[in-house]
Coordinates of C-alpha atoms and ligand atoms in Angstrom, one line a residue:
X176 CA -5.4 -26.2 -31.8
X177 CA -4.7 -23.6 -34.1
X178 CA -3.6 -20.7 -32.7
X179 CA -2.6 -20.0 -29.1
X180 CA -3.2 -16.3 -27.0
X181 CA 0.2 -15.5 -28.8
X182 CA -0.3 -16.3 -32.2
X183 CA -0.4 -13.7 -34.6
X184 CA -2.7 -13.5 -38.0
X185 CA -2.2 -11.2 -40.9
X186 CA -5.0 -9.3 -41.5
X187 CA -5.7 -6.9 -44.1
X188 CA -1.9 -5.4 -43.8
X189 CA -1.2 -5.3 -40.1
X190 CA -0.1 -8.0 -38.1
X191 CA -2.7 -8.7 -35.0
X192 CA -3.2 -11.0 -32.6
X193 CA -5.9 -14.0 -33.4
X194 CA -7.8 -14.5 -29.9
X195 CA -8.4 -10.3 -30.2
X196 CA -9.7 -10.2 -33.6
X197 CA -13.5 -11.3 -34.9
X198 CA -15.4 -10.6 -37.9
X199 CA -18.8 -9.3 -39.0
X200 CA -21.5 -12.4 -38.6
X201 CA -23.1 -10.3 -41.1
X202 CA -20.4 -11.2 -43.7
X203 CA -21.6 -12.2 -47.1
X204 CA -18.7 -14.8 -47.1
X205 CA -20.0 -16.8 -43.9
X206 CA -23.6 -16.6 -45.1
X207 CA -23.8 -17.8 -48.9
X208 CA -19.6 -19.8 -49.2
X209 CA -18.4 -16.5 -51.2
X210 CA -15.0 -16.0 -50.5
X211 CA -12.0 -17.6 -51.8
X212 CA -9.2 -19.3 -50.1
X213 CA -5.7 -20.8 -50.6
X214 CA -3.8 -23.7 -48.8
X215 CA 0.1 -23.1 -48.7
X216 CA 3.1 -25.3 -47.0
X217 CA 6.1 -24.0 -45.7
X218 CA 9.2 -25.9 -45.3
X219 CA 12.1 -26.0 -43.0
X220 CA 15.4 -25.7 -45.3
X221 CA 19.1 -25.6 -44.7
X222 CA 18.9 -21.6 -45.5
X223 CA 15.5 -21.1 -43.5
X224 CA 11.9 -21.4 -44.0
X225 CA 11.2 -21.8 -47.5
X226 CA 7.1 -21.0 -48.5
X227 CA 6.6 -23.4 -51.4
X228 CA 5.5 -22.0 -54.9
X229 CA 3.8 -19.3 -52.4
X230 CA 3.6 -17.0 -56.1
X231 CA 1.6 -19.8 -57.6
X232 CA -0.8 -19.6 -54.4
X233 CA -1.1 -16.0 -54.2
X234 CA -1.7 -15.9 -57.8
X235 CA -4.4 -18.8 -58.4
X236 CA -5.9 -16.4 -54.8
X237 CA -6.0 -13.9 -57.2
X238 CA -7.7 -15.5 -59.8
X239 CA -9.7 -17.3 -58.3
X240 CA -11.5 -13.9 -56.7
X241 CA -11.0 -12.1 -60.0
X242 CA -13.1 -15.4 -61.6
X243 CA -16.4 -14.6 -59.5
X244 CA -16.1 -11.0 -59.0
X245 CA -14.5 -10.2 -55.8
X246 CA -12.0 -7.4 -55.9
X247 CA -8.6 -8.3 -55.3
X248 CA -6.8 -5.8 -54.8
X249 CA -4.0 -6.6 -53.1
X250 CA -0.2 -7.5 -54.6
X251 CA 0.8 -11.2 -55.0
X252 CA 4.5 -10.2 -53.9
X253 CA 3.8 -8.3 -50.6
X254 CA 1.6 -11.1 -49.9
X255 CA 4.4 -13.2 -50.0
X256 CA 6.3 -11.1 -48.5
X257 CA 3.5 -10.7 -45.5
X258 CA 3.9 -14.7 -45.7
X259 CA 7.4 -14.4 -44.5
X260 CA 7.5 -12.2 -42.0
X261 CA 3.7 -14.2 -40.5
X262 CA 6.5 -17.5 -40.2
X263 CA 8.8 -15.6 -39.1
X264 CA 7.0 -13.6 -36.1
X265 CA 5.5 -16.8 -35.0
X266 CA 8.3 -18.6 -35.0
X267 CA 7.1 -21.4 -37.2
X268 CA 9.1 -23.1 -40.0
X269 CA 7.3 -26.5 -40.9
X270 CA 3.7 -25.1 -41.2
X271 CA 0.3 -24.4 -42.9
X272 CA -0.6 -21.6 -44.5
X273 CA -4.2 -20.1 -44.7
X274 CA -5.1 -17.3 -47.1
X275 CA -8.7 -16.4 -46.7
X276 CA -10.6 -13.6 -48.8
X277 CA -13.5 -12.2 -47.1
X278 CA -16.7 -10.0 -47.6
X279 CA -18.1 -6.8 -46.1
X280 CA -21.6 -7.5 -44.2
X281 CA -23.8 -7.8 -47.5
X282 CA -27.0 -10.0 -46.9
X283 CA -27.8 -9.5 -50.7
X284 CA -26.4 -11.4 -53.5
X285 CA -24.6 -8.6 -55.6
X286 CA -21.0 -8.5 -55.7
X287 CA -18.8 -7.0 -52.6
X288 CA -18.0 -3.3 -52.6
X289 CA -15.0 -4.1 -49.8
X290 CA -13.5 -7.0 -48.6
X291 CA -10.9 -8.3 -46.3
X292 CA -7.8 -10.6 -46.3
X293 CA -6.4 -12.6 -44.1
X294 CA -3.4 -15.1 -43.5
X295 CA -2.9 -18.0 -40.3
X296 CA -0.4 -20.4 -40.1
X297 CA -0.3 -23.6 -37.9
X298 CA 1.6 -26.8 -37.6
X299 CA 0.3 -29.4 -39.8
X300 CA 1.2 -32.8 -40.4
X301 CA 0.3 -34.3 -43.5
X302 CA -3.5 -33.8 -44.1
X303 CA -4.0 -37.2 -45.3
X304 CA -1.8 -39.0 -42.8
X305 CA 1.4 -41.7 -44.0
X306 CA -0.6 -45.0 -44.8
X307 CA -1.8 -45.7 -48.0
X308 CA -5.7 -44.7 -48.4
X309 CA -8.9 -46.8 -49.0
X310 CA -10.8 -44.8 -51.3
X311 CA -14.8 -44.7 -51.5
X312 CA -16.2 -43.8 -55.1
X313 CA -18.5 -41.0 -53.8
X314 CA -22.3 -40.9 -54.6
X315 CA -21.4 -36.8 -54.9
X316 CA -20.2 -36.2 -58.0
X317 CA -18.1 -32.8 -58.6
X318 CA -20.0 -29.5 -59.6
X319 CA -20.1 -28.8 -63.2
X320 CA -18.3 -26.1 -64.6
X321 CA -21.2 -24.5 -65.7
X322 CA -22.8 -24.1 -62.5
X323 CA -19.8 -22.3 -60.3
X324 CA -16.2 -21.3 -61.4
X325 CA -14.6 -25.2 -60.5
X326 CA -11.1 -23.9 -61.1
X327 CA -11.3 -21.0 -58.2
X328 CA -11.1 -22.2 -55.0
X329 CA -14.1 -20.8 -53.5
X330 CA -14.9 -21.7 -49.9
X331 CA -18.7 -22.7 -51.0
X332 CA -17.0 -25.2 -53.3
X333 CA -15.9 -27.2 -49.9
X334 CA -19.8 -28.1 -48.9
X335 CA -19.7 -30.9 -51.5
X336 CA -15.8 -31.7 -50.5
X337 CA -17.3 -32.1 -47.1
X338 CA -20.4 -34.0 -47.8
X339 CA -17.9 -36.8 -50.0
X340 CA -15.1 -36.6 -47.2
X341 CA -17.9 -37.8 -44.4
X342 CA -20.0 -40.4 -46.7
X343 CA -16.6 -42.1 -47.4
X344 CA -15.6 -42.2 -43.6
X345 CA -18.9 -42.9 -42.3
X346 CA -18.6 -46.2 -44.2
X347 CA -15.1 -46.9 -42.8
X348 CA -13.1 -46.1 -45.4
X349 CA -10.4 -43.1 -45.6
X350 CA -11.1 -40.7 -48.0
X351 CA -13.1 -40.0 -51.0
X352 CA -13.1 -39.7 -54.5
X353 CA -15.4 -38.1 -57.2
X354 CA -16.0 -38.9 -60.6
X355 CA -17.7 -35.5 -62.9
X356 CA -20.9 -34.8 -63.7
X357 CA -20.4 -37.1 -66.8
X358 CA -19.1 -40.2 -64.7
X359 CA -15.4 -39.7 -65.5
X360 CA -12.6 -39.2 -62.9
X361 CA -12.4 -36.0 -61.6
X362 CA -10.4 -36.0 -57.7
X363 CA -10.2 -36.4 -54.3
X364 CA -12.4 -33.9 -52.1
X365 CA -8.8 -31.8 -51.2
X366 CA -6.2 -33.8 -53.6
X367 CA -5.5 -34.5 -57.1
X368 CA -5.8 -38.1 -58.6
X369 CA -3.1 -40.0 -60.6
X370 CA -2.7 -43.9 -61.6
X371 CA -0.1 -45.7 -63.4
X372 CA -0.7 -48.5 -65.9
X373 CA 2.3 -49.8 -67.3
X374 CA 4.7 -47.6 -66.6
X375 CA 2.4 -44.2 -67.9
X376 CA 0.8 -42.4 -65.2
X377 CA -3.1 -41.1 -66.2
X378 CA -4.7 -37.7 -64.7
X379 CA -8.1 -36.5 -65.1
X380 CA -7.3 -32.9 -67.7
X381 CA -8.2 -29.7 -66.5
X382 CA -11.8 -28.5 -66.7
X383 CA -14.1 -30.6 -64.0
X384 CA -11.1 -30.0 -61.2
X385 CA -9.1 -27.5 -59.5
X386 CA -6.0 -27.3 -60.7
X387 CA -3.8 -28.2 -58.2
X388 CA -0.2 -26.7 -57.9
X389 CA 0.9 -29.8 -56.5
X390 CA -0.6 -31.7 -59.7
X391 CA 1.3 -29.0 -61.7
X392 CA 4.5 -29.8 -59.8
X393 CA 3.8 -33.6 -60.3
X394 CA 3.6 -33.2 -64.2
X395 CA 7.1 -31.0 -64.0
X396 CA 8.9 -34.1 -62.0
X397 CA 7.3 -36.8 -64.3
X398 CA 8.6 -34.8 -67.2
X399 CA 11.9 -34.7 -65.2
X400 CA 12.4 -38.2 -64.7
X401 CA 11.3 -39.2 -68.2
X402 CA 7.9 -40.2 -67.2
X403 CA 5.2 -39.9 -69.7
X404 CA 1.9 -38.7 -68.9
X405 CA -1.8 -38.8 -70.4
X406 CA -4.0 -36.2 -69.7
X407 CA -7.7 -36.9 -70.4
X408 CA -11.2 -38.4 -69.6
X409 CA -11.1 -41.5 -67.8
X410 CA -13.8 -44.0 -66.8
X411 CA -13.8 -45.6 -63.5
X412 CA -12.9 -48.7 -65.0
X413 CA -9.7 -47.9 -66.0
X414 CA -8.8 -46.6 -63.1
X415 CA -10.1 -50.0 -61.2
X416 CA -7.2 -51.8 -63.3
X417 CA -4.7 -50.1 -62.7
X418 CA -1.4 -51.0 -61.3
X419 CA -1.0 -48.3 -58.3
X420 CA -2.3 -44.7 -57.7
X421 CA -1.7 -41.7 -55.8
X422 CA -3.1 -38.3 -54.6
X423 CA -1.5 -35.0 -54.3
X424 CA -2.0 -32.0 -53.0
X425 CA -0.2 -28.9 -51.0
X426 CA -1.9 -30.5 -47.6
X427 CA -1.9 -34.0 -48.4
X428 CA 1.6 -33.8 -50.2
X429 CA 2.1 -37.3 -52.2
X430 CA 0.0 -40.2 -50.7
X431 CA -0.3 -43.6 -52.2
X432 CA -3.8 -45.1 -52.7
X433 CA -4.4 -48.6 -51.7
X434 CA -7.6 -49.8 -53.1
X435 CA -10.5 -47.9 -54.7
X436 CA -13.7 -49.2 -53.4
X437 CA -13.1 -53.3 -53.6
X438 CA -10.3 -53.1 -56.2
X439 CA -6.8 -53.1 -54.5
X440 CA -3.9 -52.1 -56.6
X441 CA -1.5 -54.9 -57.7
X442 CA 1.5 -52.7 -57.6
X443 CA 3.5 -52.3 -54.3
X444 CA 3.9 -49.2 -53.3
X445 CA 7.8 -48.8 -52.9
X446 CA 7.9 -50.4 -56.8
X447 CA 6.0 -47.4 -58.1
X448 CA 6.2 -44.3 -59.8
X449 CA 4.4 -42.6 -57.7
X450 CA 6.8 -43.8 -54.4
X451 CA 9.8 -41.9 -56.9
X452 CA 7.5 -39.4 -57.4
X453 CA 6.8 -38.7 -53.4
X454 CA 10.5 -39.2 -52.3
X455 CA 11.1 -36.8 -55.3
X456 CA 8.8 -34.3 -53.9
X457 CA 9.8 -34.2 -50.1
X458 CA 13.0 -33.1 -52.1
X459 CA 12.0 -30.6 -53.6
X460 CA 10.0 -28.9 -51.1
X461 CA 13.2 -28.8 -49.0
X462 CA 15.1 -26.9 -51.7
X463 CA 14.0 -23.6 -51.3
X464 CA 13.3 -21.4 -54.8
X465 CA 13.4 -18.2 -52.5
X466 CA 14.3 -17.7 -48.7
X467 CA 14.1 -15.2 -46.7
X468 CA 16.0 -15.0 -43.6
X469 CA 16.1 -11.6 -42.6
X470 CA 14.8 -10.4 -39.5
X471 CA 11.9 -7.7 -40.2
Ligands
LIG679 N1 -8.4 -30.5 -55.6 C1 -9.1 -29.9 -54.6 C2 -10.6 -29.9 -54.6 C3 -8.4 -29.2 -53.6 O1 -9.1 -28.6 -52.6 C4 -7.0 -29.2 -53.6 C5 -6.3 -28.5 -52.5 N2 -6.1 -27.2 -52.8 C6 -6.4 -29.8 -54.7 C7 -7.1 -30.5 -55.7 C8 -4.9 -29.8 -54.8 O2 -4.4 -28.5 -55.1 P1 -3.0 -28.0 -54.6 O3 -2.0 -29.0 -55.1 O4 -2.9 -26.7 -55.3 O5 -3.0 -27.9 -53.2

C-alpha cells in the first residue's frame, strides 16, 4: 500500500529503493518510541508539485530532535531540497510525506551517538476522510508537559494517540479527542481543535499540544479574513455549546466536526467559518510558495 518494488525512499543522503532497504531491530528508536518524525503534504500546482510549508516541517524535525537530545545534524534546506527531487523521482505530485529520525542499535537509555534519516512519500487521501466527524471525549487524557517534550513530535508520543484513536472507534464513533491533564481542551489524537461561538473561533494555546503548522496556518487565514481568535484554556463545556467546530492538520487538512460525544453542533456546516476557512485552505495549498520543476 505504501510503496511498490519501484518506489524509492530517501535515506540518509542517497536515494534507494524501499523493498531493498531494512533497519537494525536493535534500534533504540523501535524499542523505547525515541525518534522523531514529521508529516508533510505535497500539492499538485499549475507550476508543479508544490511541498507545503516543507521549511516549517523540516524545522519543527529539527527541533523536535534537538528538544530530547537526538543529533540532528542534517540541513533543513537540502532536506527540502531531498523532498523535491523524492516527488520528483517517484513521479508523485499529490502525496504524503514521511520524515523519520532514527537511532543506532542502543538497548540502553542514554542518548544516541548516530542516527539515521529517512523520507517516503505515498498517495494519501485526506487522513480523516470528507464527512463531518463524531467525536468521542477520550478517557486518555494528553501527556503532561512535564513528563515528555509535548511540543516535539516524538514517535512514542503516538502510543497514547493510538490508544484514544481506537477507544473512540471501538465505540462507533470517528475520531477522538483529548482534554489535558487539567480537564481542559487540548486536541485530536493527529489534528488540531477549533470551535466558533458567535462569530469568534476558540483554540486550546500552546503548551499541552503540538503545535500544529496547519493550526499556525489557520490563525494566519483567520487574521486574513478579519476573524478574531481566542487563544486559551477551555473547559469541555464550552466547547459542548458551541455553534460549529473543526480539526486541522497537514494529514487531516480542514475537517468539520459534527457532534462531540451527544452534543451536535447547531451551526451548518457550509454557514461556518470554519467551511471559509477549509475552502480557503484547499487554496492555498495549491498556490505554491516555492516550486521546483527542474529535472535533477
Ligand atoms: N496534534 C497532533 C497530536 C498531531 O499529531 C498533529 C499532526 N502532526 C497535529 C496536531 C497537527 O499538526 P500539523 O498541522 O503540523 O500537521
Amino acid at each position: 500500500m505504501y510503496y511498490n518494488n519501484e518506489t524509492l525512499i530517501y535515506l540518509n543522503g542517497k536515494f534507494v529503493k524501499a523493498s531493498e532497504t531494512s533497519t537494525d531491530l536493535y534500534s533504540q528508536t523501535l524499542h523505547y518510541g525515541y525518534g522523531v518524525f514529521e508529516g508533510i503534504r505535497a500539492y499538485a500546482t499549475e507550476n508543479g508539485t508544490s511541498v507545503f510549508k516543507s521549511k516549517q516541517h523540516y524545522q519543527r524535525l529539527k527541533n523536535s530532535a534537538e528538544l530530547i537530545n537526538i543529533p540532528f545534524n542534517f540541513d533543513v534546506d537540502q532536506l527540502v531540497e531531498a523532498t523535491y527531487e523524492l516527488l520528483e523521482r517517484n513521479n508523485l505530485s499529490d502525496a504524503y510525506v514521511r520524515p523519520l529520525v532514527f537511532c543506532d542499535p542502543n538497548m540502553s537509555l542514554s542518548r544516541p551517538n548516530n542516527v539515521s534519516i529517512m523520507i517516503c512519500a505515498w498517495e494519501w487521501g485526506a487522513y480523516l476522510g470528507d464527512k463531518q466527524l463524531r467525536l468521542k471525549v477520550s478517557s486518555y487524557c494528553r501527556p503532561h508537559p512535564k513528563s515528555v517534550k509535548i511540543e516535539a513530535k516524538v514517535c512514542g508520543h503516538y502510543v497514547n494517540s493510538i490508544l484514544a484513536t481506537n477507544e473512540a472507534k471501538d465505540q462507533g464513533f470517528d475520531e477522538a479527542l483529548l482534554l489535558d491533564s487539567d480537564g481542559f481542551i487540548a486536541e485530536g489524537p493527529g489534528a488540531n481543535l477549533f470551535f466558533e461561538k458567535d462569530g469568534v473561533l476558540f483554540t486550546p494555546q500552546l503548551g499541552n499540544i503540538l503545535p500544529g503548522i496547519t493550526r499556525a496556518t489557520v490563525l494566519e487565514m483567520a487574521q486574513k479574513l478579519g476573524v478574531e481568535v481566542k487563544q486559551g484554556q477551555f473547559q469541555l463545556k464550552k466547547l459542548q455549546s458551541a455553534d460549529s467546530a473543526f480539526y486541522c492538520g497537514t494529514a487531516a487538512e480542514i475537517i468539520g466536526i459534527e457532534s462531540v460525544d451527544d452534543y451536535k453542533f447547531p451551526l451548518d456546516w457550509s454557514d461556518s467559518i470554519g467551511k471559509k476557512l477549509q475552502n480557503y485552505y484547499s487554496e492555498l495549498v495549491r498556490k505554491s510558495e516555492k516550486v521546483l520543476t527542474t529535472t535533477h
